[in-house]
Short mmCIF file of C-alpha atoms in Angstrom, two decimals:
data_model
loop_
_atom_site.label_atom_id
_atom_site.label_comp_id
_atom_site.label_asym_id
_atom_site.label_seq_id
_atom_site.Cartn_x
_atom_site.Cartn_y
_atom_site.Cartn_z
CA UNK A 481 88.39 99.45 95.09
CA UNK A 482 86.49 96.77 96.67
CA UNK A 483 86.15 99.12 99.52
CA UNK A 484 84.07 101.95 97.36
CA UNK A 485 80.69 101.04 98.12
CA UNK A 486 81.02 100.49 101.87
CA UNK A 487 82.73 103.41 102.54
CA UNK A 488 79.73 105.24 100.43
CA UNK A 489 77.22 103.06 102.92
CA UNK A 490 79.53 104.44 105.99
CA UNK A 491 79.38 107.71 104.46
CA UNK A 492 74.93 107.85 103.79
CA UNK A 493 74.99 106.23 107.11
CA UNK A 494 76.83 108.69 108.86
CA UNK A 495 79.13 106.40 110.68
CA UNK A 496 82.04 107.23 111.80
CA UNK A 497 85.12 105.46 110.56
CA UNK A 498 88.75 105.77 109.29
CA UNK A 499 90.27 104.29 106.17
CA UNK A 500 93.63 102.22 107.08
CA UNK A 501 96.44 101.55 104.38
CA UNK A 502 99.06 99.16 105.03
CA UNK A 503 101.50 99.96 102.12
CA UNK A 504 101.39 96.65 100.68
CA UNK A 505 101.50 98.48 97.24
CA UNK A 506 103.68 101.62 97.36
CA UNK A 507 103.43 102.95 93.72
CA UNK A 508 102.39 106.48 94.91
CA UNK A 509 101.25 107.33 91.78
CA UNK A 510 99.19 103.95 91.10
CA UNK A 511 97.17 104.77 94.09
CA UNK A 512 96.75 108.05 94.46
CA UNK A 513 95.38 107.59 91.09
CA UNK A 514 92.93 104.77 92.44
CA UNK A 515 91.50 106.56 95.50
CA UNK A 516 90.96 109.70 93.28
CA UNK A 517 89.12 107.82 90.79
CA UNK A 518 87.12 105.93 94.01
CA UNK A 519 86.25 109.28 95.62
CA UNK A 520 88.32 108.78 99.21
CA UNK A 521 91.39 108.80 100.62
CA UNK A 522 93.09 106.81 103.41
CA UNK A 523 93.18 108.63 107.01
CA UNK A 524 96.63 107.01 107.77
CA UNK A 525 99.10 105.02 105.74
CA UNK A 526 101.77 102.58 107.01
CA UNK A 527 104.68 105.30 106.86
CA UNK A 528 107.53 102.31 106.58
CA UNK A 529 108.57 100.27 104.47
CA UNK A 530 105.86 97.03 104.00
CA UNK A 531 106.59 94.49 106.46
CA UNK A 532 103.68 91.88 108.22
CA UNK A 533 104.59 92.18 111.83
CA UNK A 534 105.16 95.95 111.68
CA UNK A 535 101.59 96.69 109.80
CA UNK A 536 100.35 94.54 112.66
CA UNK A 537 101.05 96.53 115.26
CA UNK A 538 101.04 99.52 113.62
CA UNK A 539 96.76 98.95 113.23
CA UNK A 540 97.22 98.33 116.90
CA UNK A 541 98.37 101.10 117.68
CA UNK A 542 95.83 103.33 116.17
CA UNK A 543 93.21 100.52 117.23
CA UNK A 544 93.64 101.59 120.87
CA UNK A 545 94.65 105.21 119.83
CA UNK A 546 91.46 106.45 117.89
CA UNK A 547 89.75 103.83 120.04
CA UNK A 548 87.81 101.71 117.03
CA UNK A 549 85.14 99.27 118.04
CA UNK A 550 85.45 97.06 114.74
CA UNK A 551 87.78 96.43 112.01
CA UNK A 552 86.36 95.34 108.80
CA UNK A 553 88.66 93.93 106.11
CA UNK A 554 87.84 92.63 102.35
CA UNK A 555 89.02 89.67 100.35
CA UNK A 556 92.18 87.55 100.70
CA UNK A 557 95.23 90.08 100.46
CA UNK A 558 97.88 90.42 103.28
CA UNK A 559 96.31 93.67 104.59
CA UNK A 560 93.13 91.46 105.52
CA UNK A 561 95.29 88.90 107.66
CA UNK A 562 97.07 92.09 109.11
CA UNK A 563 93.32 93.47 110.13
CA UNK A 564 92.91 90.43 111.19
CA UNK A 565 95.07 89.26 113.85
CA UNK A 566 94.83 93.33 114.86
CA UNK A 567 91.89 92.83 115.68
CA UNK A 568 91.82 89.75 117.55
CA UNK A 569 94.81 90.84 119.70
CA UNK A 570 92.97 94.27 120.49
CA UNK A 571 89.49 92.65 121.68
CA UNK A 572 87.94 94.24 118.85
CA UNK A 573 85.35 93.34 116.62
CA UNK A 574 86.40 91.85 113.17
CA UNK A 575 84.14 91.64 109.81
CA UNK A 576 84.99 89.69 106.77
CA UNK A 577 83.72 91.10 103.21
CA UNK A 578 84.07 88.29 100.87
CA UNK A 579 83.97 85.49 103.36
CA UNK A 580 83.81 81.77 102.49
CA UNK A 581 85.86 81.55 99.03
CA UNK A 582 88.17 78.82 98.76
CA UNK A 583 90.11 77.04 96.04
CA UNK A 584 91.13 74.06 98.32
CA UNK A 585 94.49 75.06 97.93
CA UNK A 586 96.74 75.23 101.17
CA UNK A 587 99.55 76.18 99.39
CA UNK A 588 98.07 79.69 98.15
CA UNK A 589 98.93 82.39 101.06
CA UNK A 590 95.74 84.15 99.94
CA UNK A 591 93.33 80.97 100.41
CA UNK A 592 95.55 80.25 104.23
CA UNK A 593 94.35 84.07 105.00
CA UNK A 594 91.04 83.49 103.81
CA UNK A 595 90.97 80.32 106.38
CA UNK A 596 92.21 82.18 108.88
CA UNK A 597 89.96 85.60 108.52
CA UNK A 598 87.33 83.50 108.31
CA UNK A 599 88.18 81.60 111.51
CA UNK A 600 88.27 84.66 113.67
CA UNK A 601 85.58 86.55 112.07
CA UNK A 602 82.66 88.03 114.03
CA UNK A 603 80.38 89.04 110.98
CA UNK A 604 81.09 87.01 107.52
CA UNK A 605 79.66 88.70 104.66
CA UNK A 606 79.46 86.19 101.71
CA UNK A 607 79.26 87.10 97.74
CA UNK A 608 76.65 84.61 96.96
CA UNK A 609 74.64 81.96 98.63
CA UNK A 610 77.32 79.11 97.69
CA UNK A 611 79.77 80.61 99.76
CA UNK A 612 77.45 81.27 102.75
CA UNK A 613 76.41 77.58 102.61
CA UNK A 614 79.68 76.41 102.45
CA UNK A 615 80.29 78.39 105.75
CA UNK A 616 77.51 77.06 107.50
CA UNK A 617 78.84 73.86 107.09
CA UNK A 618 82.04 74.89 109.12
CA UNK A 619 81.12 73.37 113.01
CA UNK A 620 83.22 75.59 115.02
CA UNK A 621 82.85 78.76 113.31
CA UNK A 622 82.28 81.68 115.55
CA UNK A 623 80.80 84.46 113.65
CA UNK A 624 77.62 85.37 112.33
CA UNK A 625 77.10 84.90 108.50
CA UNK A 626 75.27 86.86 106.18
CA UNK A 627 75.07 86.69 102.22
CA UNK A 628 74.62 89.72 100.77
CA UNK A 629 76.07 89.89 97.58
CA UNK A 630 79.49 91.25 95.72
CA UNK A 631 80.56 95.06 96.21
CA UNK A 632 81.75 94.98 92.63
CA UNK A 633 78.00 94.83 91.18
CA UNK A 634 77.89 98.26 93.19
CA UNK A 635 80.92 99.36 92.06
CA UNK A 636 80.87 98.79 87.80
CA UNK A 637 76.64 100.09 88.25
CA UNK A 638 77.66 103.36 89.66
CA UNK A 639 80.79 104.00 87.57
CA UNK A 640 78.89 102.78 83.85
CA UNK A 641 78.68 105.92 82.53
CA UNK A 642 82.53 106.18 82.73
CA UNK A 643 83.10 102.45 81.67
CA UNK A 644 83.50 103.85 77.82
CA UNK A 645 84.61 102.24 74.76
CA UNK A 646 88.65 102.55 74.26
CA UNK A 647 88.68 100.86 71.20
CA UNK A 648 86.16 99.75 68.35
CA UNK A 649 88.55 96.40 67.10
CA UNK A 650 87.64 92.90 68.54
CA UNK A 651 90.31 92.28 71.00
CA UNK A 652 91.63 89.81 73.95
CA UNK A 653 92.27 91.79 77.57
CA UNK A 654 94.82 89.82 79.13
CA UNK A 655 96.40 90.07 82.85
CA UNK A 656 98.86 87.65 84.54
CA UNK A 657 100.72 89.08 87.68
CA UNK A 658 100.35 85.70 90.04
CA UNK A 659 102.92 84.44 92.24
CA UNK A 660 103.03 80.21 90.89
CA UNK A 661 102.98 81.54 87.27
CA UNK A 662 106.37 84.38 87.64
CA UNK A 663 107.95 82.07 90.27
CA UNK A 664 108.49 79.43 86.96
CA UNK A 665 110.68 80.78 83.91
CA UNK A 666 109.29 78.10 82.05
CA UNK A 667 105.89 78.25 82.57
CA UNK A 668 105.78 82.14 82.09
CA UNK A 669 107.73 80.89 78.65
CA UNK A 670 105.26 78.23 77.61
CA UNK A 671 101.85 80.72 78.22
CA UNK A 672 103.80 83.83 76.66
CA UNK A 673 104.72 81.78 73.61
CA UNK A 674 100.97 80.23 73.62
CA UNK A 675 99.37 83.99 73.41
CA UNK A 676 101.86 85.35 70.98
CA UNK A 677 100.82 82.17 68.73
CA UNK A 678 96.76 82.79 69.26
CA UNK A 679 97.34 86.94 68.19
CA UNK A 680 95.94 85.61 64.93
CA UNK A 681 92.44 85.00 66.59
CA UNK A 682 91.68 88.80 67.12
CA UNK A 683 92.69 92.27 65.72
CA UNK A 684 94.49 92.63 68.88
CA UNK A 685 95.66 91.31 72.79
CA UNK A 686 96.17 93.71 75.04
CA UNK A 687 98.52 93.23 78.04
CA UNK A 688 98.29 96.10 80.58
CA UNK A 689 101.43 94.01 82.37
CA UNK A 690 101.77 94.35 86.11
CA UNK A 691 104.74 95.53 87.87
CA UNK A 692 105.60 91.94 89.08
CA UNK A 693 105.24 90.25 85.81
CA UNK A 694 107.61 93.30 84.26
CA UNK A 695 110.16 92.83 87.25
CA UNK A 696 110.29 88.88 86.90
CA UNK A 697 110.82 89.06 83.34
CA UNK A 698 113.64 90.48 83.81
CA UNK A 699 114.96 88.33 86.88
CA UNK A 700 114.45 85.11 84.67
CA UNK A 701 116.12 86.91 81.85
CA UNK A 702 112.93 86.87 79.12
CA UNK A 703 112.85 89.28 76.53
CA UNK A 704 109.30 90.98 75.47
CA UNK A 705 109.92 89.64 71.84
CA UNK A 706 107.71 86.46 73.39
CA UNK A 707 105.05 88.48 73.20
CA UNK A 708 105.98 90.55 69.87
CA UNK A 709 102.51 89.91 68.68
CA UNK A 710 100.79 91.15 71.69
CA UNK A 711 99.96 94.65 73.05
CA UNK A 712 101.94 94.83 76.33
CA UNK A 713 101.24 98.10 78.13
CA UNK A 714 101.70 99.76 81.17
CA UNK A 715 99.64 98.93 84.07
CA UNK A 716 96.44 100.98 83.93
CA UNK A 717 93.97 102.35 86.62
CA UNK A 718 91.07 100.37 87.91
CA UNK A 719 88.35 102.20 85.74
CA UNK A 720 90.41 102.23 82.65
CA UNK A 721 91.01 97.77 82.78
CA UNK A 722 87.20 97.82 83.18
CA UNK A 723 86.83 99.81 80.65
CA UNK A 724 88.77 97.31 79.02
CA UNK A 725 86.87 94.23 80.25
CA UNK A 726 83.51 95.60 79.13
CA UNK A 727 84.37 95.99 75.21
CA UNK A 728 86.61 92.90 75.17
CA UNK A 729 85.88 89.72 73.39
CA UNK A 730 87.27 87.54 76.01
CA UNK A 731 89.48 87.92 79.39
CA UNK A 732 92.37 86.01 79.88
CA UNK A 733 93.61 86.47 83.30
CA UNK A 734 95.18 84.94 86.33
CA UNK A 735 93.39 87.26 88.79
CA UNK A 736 90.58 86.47 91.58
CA UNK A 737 88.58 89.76 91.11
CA UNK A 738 89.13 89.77 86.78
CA UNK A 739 86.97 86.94 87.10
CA UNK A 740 84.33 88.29 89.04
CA UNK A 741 84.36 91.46 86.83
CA UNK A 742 84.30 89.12 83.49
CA UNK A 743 81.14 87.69 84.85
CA UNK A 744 79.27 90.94 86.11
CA UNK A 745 80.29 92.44 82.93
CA UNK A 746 79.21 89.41 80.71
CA UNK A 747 82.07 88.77 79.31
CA UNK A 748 83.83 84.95 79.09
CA UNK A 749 86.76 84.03 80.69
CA UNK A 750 89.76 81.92 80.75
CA UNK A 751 91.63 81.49 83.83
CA UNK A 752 95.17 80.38 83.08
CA UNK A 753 95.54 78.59 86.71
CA UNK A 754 95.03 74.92 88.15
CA UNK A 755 92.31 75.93 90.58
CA UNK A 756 90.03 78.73 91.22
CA UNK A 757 88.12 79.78 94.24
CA UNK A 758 85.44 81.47 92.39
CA UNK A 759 83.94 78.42 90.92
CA UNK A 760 80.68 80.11 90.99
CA UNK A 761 81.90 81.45 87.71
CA UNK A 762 82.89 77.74 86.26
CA UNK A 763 79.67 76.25 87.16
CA UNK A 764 77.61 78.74 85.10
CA UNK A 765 80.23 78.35 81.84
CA UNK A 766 81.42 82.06 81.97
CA UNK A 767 84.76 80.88 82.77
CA UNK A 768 87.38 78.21 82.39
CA UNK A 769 90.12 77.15 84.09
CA UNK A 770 93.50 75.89 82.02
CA UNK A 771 96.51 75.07 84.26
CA UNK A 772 99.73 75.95 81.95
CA UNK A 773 99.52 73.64 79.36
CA UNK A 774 100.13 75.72 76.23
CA UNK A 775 97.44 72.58 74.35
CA UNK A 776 94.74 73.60 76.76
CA UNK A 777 95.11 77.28 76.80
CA UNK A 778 94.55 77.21 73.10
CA UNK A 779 91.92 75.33 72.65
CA UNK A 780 89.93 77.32 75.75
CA UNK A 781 90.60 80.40 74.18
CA UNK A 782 88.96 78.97 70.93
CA UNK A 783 86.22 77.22 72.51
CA UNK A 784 85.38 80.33 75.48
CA UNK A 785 84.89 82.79 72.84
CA UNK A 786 81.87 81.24 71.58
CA UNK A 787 80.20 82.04 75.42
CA UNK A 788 80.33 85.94 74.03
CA UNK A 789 76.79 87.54 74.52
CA UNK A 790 75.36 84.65 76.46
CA UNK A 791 73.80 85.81 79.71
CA UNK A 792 75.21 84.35 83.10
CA UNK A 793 72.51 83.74 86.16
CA UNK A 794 72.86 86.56 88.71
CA UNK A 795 75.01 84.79 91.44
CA UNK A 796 76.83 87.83 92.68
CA UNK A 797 73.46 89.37 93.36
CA UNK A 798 71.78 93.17 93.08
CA UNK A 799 73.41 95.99 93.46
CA UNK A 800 73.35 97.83 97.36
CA UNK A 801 75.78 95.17 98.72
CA UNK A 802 77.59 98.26 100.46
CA UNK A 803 74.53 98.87 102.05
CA UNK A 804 73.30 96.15 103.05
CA UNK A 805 76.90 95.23 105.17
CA UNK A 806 76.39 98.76 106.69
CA UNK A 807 72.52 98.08 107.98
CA UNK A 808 73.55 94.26 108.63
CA UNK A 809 76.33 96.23 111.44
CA UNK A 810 74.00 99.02 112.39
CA UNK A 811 71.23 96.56 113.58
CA UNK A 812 73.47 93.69 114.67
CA UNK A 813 76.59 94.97 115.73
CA UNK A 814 76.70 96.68 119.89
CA UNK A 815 80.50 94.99 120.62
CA UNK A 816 82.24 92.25 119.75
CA UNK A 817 81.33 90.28 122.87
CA UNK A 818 77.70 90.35 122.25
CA UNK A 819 78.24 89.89 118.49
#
């Protein structure tokens, strides 16, 4: 999803490229759905089951097989550390989209790939001028760096007309799916019980609850009556939860990119974590973080909703990010050694 507008920049460029999967989510359905609604497919996908050191060398493989001249990978996810050290072990050339985010956190896997991405980077394309900055302060940093703003203003402008209305009540959209909040029985208890008790501020809280959150209910033994009051649903696709987002009074999430999307959309957000690394959106008062005290998450939900219809400053940039990563390579980019 975060892909979409570069591979529509590849596409008006007419660049040749392929579109790698590594498996790390194997709901067929889920993302079949997903690159339908995005308008591509990928060329290969991982045919085994998901494992690091086999996706690794598997993007080898085809590395030296189609011969590619530069990976590019997005964001903070396993498949961006497997690009990653593909890359580097296959004298390619390696791009980072979303370059520069941290939440100072070394115990996060997502903020030690970020590091490392980063780190072995040839071309760093930032989200907003904070993150570039914060690069440039970096001394040994080997790669080029370029702010250009996020995908996802690209992505929620060219999909608006299909970001419709699913419900006319005033309602909470709430997703939780992280790794520190379903590793702990009690906290999951504590900010289940906590929602269930603030269902009284809106008509309705939906939960669209993911696969992991469903699965480690079950492993810790919790029952769905903690959230009797609450709307849990099924996962949904990525158009349908911003769909969601748009018409919703507030977000209550856990989730990097539901931030971002809260605050493109204009809509507040509480972040039930300790840290964040898109403090961008914490600076301008869109969003605020809670931890898992159950006495903090209800009073941020009361206090955030008041932020509703207030404007945030434009730190993720215009739309065109897509294309400007695509003329940033086309003008800069001849081989990784002469980067």
């Amino acid at each position: 999803m975060k892909n979409y507008a570069i591979v529509q920049a590849l596409r008006a460029a007419e660049v040749d490229f392929v579109v790698l999967h590594t498996n790390q989510h194997q709901d067929p359905l889920l993302r079949e759905a997903i690159f339908s609604q995005m308008g591509y497919v990928p060329d290969f996908i991982f045919p085994q089951s998901y494992r690091i050191g086999a996706a690794i060398d598997w993007v080898c493989d085809l590395i030296h097989l189609l011969q590619i001249d530069l990976i590019l990978v997005n964001g903070d996810t396993a498949a961006s550390i497997i690009g990653g050290i593909a890359a580097v072990y296959s004298d390619v050339g390696l791009v980072h989209v979303e370059a520069g985010l941290r939440a100072f956190d070394n115990c996060m896997y997502e903020e030690r790939n970020r590091i490392m991405v980063d780190s072995a980077a040839h071309y760093l394309f930032t989200y907003t001028q904070q993150h570039a900055e914060y690069l440039n302060k970096i001394p040994d940093l080997r790669g080029r760096i370029f702010n250009v703003g996020n995908t996802t203003v690209d992505l929620i402008q060219d999909f608006s007309d299909e970001l419709v209305k699913l419900r006319s009540d005033t309602y909470a959209y709430i997703t939780l799916h992280r790794k520190e909040f379903t590793d702990s029985r009690e906290r999951m208890i504590d900010v289940f019980l906590t929602l269930n008790a603030l269902a009284d501020e809106f008509d309705a809280m939906i939960f669209p609850m993911h696969p992991r959150t469903r699965a480690t209910m079950k492993e810790h033994g919790l029952s769905l009556d903690l959230l009797s009051r609450i709307e849990v649903i099924d996962s949904v696709d990525p158009l349908t939860s911003l769909s969601y987002q748009k018409s919703a009074e507030l977000i209550i999430t856990d989730s990097g990119c539901i931030q971002e999307e809260a605050y493109i959309l204009g809509v507040p957000c509480v972040t039930v974590r300790d840290n964040t690394e898109r403090s961008e959106t914490i600076v301008a008062g869109a969003n605020v973080l809670t931890g898992f005290s159950p006495t903090i998450i209800r009073d941020r939900v009361r206090s955030q909703r008041h932020c509703h219809n207030q404007p945030f400053p434009p730190v993720y940039g215009e739309s065109g990010a897509g294309q400007r990563i695509v003329k940033t390579l086309q003008e800069c980019f001849s081989n990784w050694r002469t980067y």
